[in-house]
Coordinates of C-alpha atoms (C1' of nucleotides) in Angstrom, one line a residue:
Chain A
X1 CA 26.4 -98.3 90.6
X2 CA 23.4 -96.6 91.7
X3 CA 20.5 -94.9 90.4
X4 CA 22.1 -91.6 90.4
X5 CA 24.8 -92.3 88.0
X6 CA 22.6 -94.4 85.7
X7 CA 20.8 -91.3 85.7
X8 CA 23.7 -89.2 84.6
X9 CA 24.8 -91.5 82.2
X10 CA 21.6 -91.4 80.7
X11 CA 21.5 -87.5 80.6
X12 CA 25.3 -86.9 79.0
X13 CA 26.0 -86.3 75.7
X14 CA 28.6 -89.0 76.1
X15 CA 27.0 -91.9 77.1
X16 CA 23.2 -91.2 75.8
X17 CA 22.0 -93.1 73.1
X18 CA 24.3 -95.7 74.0
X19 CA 22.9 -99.5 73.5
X20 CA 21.9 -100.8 76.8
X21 CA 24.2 -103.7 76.9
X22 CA 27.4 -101.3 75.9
X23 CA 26.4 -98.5 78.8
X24 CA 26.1 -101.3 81.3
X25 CA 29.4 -103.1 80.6
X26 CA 31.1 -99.3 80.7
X27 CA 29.5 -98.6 83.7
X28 CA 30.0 -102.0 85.8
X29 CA 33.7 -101.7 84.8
X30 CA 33.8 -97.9 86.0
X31 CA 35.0 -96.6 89.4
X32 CA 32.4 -93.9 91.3
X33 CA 34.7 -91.9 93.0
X34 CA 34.1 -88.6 95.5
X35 CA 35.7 -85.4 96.1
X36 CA 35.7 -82.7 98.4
X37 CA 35.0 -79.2 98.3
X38 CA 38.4 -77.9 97.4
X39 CA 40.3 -81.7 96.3
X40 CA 42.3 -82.1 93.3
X41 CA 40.9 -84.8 90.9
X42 CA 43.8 -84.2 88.1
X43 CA 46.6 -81.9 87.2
X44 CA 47.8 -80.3 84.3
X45 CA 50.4 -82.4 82.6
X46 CA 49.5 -85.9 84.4
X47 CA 49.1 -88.4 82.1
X48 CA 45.6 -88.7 80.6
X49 CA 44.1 -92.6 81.9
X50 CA 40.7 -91.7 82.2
X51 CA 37.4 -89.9 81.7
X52 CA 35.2 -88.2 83.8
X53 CA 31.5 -87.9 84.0
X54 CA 29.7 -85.9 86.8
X55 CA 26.9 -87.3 88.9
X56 CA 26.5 -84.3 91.6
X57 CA 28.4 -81.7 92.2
X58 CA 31.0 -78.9 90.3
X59 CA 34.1 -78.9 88.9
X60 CA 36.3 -76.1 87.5
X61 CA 39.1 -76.7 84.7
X62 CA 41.8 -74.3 85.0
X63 CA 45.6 -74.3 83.6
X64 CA 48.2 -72.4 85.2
X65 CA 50.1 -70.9 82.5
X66 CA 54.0 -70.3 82.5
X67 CA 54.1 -67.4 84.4
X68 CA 52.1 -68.5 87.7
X69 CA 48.8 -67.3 86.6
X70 CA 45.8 -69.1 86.7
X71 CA 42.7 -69.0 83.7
X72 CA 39.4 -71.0 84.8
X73 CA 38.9 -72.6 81.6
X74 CA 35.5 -74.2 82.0
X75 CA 33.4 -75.1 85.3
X76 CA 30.7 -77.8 84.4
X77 CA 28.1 -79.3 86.4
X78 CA 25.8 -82.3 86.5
X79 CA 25.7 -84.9 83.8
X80 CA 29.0 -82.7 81.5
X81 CA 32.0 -85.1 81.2
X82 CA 35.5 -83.7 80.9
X83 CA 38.7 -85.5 79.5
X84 CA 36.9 -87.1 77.0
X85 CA 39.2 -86.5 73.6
X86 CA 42.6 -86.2 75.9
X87 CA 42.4 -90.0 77.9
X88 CA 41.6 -91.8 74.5
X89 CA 45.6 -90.4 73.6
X90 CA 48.7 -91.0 75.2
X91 CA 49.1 -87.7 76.0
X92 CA 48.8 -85.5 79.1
X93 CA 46.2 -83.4 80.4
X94 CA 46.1 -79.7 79.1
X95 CA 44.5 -78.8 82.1
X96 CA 43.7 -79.3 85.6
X97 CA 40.6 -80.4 87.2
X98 CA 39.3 -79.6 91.1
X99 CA 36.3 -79.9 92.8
X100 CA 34.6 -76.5 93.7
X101 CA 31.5 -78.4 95.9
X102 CA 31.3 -81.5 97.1
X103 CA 30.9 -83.7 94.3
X104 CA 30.6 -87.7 92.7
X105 CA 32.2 -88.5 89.6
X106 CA 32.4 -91.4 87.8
X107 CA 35.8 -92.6 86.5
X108 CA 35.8 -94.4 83.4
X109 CA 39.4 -96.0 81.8
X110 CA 40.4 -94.2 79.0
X111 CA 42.0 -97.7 77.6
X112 CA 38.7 -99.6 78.4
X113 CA 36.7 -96.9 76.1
X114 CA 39.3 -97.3 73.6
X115 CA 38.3 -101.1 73.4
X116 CA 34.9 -100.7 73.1
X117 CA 34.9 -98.0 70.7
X118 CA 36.6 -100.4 68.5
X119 CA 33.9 -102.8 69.3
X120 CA 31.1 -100.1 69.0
X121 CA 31.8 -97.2 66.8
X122 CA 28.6 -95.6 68.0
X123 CA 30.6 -94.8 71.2
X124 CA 32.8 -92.9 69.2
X125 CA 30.2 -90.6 67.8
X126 CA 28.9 -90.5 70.6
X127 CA 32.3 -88.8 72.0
X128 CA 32.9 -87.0 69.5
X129 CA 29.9 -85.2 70.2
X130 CA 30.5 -84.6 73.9
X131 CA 33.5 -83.1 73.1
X132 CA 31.6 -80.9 70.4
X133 CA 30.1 -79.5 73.4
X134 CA 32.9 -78.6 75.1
X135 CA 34.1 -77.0 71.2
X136 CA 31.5 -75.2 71.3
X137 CA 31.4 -73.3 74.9
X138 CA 35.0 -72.6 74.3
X139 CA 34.4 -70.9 71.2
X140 CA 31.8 -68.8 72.8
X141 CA 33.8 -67.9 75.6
X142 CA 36.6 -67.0 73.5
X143 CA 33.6 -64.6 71.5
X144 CA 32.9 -62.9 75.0
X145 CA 36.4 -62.4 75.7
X146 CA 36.8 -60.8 72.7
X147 CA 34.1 -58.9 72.0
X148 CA 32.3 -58.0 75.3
X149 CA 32.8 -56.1 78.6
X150 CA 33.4 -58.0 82.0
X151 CA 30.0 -55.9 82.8
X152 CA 28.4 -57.6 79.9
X153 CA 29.8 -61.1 80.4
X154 CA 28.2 -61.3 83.5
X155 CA 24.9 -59.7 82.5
X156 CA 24.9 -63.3 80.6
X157 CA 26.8 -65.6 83.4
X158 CA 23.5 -64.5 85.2
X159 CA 20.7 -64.8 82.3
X160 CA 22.3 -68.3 81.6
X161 CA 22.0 -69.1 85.5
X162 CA 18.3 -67.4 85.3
X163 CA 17.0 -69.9 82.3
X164 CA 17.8 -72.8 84.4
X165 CA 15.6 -71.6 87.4
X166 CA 11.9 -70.8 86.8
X167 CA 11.8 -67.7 89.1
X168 CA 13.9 -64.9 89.2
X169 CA 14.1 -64.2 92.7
X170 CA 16.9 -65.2 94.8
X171 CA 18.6 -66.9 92.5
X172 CA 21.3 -68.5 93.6
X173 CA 24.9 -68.1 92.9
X174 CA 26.3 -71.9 92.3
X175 CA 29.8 -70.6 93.5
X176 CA 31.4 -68.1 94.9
X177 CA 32.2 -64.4 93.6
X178 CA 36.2 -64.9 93.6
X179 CA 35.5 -68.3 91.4
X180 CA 32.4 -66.5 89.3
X181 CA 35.3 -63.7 88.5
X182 CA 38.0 -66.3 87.6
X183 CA 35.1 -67.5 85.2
X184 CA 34.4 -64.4 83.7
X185 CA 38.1 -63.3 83.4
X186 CA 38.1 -60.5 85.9
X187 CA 39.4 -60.0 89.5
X188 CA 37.4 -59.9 92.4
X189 CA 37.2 -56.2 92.9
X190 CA 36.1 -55.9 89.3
X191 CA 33.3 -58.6 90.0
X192 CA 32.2 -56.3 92.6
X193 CA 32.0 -53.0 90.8
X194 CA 30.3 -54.9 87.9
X195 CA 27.2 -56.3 90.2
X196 CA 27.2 -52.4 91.4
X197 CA 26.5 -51.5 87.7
X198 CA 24.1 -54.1 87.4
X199 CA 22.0 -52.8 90.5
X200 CA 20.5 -49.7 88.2
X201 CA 19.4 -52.6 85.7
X202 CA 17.2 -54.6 88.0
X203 CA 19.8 -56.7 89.5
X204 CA 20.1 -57.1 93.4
X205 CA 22.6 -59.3 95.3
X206 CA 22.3 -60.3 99.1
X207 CA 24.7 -62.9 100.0
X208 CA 24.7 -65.4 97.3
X209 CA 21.8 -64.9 96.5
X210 CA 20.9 -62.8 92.8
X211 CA 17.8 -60.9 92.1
X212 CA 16.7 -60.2 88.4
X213 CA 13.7 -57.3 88.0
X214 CA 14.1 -57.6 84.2
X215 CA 15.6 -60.7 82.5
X216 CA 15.1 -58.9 78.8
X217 CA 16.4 -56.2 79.8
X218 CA 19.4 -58.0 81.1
X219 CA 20.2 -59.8 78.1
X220 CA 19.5 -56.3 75.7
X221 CA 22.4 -55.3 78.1
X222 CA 24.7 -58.6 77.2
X223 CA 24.2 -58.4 73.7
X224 CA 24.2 -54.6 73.2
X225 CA 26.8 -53.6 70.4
X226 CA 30.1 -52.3 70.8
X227 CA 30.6 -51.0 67.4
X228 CA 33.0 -53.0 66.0
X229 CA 35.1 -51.2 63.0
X230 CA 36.3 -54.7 62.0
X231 CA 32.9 -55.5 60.2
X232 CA 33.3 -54.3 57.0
Chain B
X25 CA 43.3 -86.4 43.8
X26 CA 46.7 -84.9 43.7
X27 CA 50.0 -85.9 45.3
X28 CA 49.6 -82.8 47.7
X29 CA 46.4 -83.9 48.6
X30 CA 47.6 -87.5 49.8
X31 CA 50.4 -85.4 51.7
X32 CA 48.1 -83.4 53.3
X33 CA 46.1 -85.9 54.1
X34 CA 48.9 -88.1 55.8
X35 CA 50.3 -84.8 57.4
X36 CA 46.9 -84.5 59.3
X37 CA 45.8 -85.3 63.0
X38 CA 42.8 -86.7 61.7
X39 CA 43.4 -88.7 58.9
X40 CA 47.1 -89.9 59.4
X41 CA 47.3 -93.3 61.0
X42 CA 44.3 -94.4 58.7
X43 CA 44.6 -98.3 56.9
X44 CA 45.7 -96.9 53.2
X45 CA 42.4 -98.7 51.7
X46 CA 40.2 -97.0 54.1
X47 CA 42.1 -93.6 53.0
X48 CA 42.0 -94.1 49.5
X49 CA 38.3 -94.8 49.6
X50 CA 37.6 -91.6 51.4
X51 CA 39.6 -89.6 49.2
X52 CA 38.4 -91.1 46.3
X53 CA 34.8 -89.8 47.5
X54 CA 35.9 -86.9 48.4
X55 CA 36.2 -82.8 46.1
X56 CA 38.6 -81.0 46.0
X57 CA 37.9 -77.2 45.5
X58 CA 39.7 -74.3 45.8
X59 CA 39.0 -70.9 47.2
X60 CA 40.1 -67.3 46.7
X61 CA 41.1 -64.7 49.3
X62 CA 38.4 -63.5 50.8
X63 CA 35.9 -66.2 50.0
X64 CA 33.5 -67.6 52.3
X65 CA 33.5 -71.2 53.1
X66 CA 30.7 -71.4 54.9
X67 CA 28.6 -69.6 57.5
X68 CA 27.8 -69.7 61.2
X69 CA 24.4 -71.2 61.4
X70 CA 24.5 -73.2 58.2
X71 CA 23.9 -77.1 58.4
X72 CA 27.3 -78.6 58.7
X73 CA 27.8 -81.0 55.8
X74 CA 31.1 -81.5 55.5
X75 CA 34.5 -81.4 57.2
X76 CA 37.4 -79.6 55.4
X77 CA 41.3 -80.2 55.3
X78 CA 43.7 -77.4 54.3
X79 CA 46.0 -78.5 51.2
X80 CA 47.2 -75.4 50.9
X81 CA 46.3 -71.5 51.9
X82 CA 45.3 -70.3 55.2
X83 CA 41.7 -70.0 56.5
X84 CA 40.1 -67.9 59.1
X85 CA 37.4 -69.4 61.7
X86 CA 35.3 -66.4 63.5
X87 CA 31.7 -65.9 65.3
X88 CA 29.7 -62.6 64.6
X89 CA 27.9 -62.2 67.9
X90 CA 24.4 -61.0 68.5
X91 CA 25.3 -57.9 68.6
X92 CA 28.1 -57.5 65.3
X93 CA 31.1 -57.8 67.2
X94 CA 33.9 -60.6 65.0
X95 CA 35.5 -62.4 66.9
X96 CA 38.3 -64.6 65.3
X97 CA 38.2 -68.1 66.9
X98 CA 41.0 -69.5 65.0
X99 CA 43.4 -69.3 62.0
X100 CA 44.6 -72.2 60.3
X101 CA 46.8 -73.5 57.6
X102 CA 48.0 -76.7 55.6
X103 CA 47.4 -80.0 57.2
X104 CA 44.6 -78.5 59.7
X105 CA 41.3 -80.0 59.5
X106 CA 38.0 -78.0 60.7
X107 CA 34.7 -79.1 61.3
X108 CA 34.9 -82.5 62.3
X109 CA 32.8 -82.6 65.4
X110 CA 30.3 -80.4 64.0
X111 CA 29.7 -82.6 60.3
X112 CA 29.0 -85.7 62.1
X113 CA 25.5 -84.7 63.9
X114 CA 22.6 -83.2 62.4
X115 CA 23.6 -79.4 64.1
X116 CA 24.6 -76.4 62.4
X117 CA 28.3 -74.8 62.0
X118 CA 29.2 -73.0 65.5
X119 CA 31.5 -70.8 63.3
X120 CA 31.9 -69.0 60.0
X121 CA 35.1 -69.8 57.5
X122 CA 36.6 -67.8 55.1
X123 CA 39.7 -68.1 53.0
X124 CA 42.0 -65.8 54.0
X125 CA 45.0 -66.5 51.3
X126 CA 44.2 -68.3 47.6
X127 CA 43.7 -71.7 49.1
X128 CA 43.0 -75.5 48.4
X129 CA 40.7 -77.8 50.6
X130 CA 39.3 -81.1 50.3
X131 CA 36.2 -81.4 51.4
X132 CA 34.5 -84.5 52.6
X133 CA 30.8 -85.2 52.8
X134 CA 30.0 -85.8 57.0
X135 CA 27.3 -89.0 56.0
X136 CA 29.8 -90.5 54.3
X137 CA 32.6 -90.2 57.4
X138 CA 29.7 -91.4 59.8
X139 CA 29.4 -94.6 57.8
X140 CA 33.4 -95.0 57.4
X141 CA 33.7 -94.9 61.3
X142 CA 30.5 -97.5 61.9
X143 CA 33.1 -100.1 59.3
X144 CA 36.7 -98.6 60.7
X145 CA 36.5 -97.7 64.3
X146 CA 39.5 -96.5 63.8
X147 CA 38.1 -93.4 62.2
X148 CA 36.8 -92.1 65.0
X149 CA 39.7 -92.3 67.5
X150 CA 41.5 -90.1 64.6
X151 CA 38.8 -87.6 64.5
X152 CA 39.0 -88.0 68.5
X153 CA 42.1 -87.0 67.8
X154 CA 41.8 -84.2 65.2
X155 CA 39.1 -82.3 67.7
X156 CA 41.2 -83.2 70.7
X157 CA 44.0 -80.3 68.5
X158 CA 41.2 -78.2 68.4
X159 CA 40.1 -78.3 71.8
X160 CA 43.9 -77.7 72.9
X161 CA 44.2 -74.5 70.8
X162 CA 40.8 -73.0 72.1
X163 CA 41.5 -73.9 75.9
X164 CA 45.4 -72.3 75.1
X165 CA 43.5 -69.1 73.9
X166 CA 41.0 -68.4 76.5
X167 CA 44.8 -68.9 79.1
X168 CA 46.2 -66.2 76.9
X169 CA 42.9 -63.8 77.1
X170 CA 42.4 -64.2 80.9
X171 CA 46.1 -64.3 82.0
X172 CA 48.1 -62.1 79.4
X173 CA 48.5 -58.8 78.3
X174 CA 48.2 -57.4 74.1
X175 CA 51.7 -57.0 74.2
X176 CA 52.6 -60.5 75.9
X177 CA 50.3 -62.1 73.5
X178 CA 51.8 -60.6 70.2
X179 CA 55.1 -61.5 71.4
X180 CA 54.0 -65.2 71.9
X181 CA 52.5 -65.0 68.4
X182 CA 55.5 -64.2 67.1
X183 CA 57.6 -66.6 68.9
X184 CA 55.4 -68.8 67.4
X185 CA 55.8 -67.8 64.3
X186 CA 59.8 -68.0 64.2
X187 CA 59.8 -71.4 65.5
X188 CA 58.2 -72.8 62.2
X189 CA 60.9 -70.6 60.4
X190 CA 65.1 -71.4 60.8
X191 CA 66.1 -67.7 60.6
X192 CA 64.9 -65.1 62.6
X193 CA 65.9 -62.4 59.8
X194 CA 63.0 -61.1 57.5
X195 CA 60.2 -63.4 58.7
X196 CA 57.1 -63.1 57.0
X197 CA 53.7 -62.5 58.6
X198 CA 51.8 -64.8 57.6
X199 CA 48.6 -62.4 56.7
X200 CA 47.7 -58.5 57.1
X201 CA 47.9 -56.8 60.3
X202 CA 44.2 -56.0 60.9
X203 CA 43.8 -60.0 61.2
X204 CA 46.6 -60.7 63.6
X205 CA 44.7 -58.1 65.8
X206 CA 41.5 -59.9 65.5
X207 CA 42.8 -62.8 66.0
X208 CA 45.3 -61.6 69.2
X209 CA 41.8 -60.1 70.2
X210 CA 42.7 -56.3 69.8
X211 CA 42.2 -53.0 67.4
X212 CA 44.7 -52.5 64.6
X213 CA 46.0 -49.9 67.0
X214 CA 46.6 -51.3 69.5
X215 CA 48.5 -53.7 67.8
X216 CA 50.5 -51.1 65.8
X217 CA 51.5 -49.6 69.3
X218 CA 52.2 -53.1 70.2
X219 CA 54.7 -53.7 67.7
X220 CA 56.1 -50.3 68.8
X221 CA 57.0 -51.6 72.1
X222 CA 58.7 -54.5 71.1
X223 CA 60.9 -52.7 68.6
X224 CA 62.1 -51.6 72.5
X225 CA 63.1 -55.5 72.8
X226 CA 64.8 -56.4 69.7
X227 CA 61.6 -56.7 66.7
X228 CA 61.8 -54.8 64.0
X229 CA 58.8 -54.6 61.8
X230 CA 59.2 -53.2 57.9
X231 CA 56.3 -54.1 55.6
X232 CA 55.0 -57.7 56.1
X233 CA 58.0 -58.8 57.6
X234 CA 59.5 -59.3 61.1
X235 CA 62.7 -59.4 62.3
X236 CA 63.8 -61.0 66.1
X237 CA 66.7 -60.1 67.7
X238 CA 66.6 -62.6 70.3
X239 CA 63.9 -65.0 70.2
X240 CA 64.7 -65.7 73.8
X241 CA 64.0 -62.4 75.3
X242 CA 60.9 -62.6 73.2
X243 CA 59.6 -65.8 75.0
X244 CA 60.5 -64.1 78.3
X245 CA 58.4 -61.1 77.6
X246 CA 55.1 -63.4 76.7
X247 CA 55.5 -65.4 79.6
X248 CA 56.1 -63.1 82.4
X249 CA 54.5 -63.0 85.3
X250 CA 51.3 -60.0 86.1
X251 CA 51.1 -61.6 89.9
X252 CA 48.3 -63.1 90.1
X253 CA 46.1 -63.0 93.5
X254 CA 44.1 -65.4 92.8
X255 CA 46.8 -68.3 93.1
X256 CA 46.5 -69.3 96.4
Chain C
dC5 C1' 45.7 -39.6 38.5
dG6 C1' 42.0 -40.3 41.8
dG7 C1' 40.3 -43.6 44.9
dT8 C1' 40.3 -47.1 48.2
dG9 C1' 41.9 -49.6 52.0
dA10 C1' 45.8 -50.7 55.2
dA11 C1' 48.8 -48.8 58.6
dT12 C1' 50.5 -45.5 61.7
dT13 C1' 50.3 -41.8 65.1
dG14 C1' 48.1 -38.5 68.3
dA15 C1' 44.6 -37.3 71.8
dT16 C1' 41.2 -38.7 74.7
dC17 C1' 38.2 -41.9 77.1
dA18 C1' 36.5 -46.4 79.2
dT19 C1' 37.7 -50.5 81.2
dC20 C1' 40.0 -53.1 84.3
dA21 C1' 44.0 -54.3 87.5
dT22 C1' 46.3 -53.1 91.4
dC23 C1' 47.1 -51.6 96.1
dA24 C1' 45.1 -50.4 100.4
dA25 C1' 41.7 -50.5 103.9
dA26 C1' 37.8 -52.0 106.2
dG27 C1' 33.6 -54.9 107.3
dG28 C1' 31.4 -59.4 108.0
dG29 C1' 30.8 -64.4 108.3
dC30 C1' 32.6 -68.5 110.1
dG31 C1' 35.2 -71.9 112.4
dT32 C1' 38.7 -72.9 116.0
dG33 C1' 40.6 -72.8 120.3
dG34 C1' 40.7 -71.0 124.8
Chain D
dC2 C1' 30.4 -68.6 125.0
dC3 C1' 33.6 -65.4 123.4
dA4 C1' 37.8 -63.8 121.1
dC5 C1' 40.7 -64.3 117.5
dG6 C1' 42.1 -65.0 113.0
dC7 C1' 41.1 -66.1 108.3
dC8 C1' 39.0 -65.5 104.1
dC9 C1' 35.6 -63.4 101.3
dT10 C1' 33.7 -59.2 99.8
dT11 C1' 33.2 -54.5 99.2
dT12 C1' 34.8 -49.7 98.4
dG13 C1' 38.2 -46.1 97.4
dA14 C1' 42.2 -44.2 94.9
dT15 C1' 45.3 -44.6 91.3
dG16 C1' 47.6 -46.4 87.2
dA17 C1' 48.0 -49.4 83.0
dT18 C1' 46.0 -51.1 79.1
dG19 C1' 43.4 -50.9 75.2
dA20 C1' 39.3 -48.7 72.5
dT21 C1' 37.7 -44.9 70.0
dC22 C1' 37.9 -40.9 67.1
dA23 C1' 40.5 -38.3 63.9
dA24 C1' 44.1 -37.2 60.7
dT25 C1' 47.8 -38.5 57.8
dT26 C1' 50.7 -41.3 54.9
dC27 C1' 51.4 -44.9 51.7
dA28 C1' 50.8 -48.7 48.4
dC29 C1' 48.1 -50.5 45.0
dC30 C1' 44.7 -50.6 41.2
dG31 C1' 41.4 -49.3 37.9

DNA sequence: CGGTGAATTGATCATCATCAAAGGGCGTGG
DNA sequence: CCACGCCCTTTGATGATGATCAATTCACCG
């Protein structure tokens, strides 16, 4: 286990704040595993054996729903874990899991967790906040579905990319546009016509590459209201 | 603590499974209290204190963005629990509450659960469990936003809704129709036109009650396929 | 009764999906 | 090295879906 995933470990909301002796006996009994650009890690409906943690690299969740179509759920990067609530159950995944970059993950036995959770219930806070996080970004996307334009959704898909880089010019796009739209719950086309509105806001795109003039005004633009009649 | 308290209790993700000692100490530690229609439970940005279990009554979960948009997150009844990842770290609720029906919860104190699941492991792999419901219904909601139509998604509500219920005749919605369309994440308009164009496919609305033809159809309307492109 | 809020319906507008076409980057095979 | 094909991206035209604004009806309640 190298530095890299110690690192990870370290920086996740599942594993951080972990006793020393516990994290190391998780992590010398856990599997570092990699995936290419593209590969399958899980599917929807496969039985739920373990946990995932990401050291480098970006995964998408998506579920495929009855009818052939397909909703990107979540994509998560560096030190966000995924499977956490679902591999401490017998029960299958909700959704599937594939790697959208080159990426390391480290694979940790749902039934070994289970074991030491008994042992050390701090684990189980522990998980039970990680999977607080993912609660919480659901709930928020659900909000933006509901409540805000595809334009404004990713007027904030790019002011949350922008707070994670200090400048503002050529940012970069961590995926690309046909995956960013998936994401934001709009096709490709609409992706397209939406960076074309942004472009009289102070947004410029070349390549995968984003340019912000104005991030305030950006985020004005993401939060502007709608007028809801439902808020009495 | 009342006989439909204990039921309630046993009938929930979270505290079912539970050693009966363990159980009775919780509830002996924890209130009961009872809300009205309309009342709030708590609000969004509030310390989170407590976790709640329905008894009886339904209850409404929903974010006000920054701009003054509702957007209902969830709608629960008896046997649901809410709040359990959130109660157990020092962060505030993600979400508002409010009773949406005369309703019953018990409410238990978040310290007190934190220092059950340190003695009884246990705990935690129930409230593991409890979140791991909510998580499914969030991730199930974001597939029907991105993927599925107004109309597709008030015929899966109501599919939903009959499958609790033995006869399709006179079933009764389960609250007012300006809160299914917040919660199926449309206007009250919409939705009236909605119901319109299933009375096309055998449902019949009169008052608060609906009545299905053939529930089959029905499911075959919700889950049809748009085409996606984006399934390669 | 008068008033208030829920529900419906009509008319119109904004948003977004769909279908079609075309340009550009990139890797593969000749 | 170049040609070809493939996929991503953009743009245009059109249609479906749902929001908004306005008006009306109805049930309920003080």
């Amino acid at each position: 286990m190298n530095s890299k995933s110690v690192e990870a470990a370290q920086a996740s909301a599942m594993l951080s704040q972990l006793p020393a002796p516990v994290l190391e006996n998780l992590m010398a009994n856990s599997v570092q595993r990699s995936f290419s650009s593209g590969e399958t890690i899980f599917l929807q409906g496969e039985p739920a054996y373990a946990i995932f943690l990401i050291v480098e690299g970006w995964v998408k969740l998506y579920r495929i729903s009855t009818s052939g179509a397909e909703a990107v759920v979540a994509i998560l990067k560096r030190n966000r874990s995924f499977g956490e609530a679902v591999a401490l159950r017998d029960q299958p995944y909700p959704v599937s899991a594939e790697a959208i970059s080159d990426c390391t993950l480290i694979q940790i036995d749902g039934k070994r967790i289970r074991r030491q959770i008994i042992e050390n219930p701090e684990l189980g806070l522990n998980l039970l906040a990680a999977t607080q996080v993912h609660l919480h970004a659901l709930i928020e996307q659900v909000e933006q579905l509901k409540a805000r334009s595809g334009v404004q959704r990713l007027a904030e898909f790019l002011v949350d990319l922008a707070e994670g880089q200090p400048n503002h010019n050529r940012l970069p796009l961590p995926y690309n546009k046909t995956l960013i739209a998936g994401h934001l719950g709009i096709q490709p086309e609409s992706l397209s016509r939406a960076f074309a509105k942004l472009r009289d806001h102070g947004v410029r795109i070349e390549g995968n590459h984003a340019t912000i003039d104005d991030l305030e005004l950006l985020r004005d633009l993401a939060n502007q209201d709608k007028g809801q009649p439902w808020v009495r």
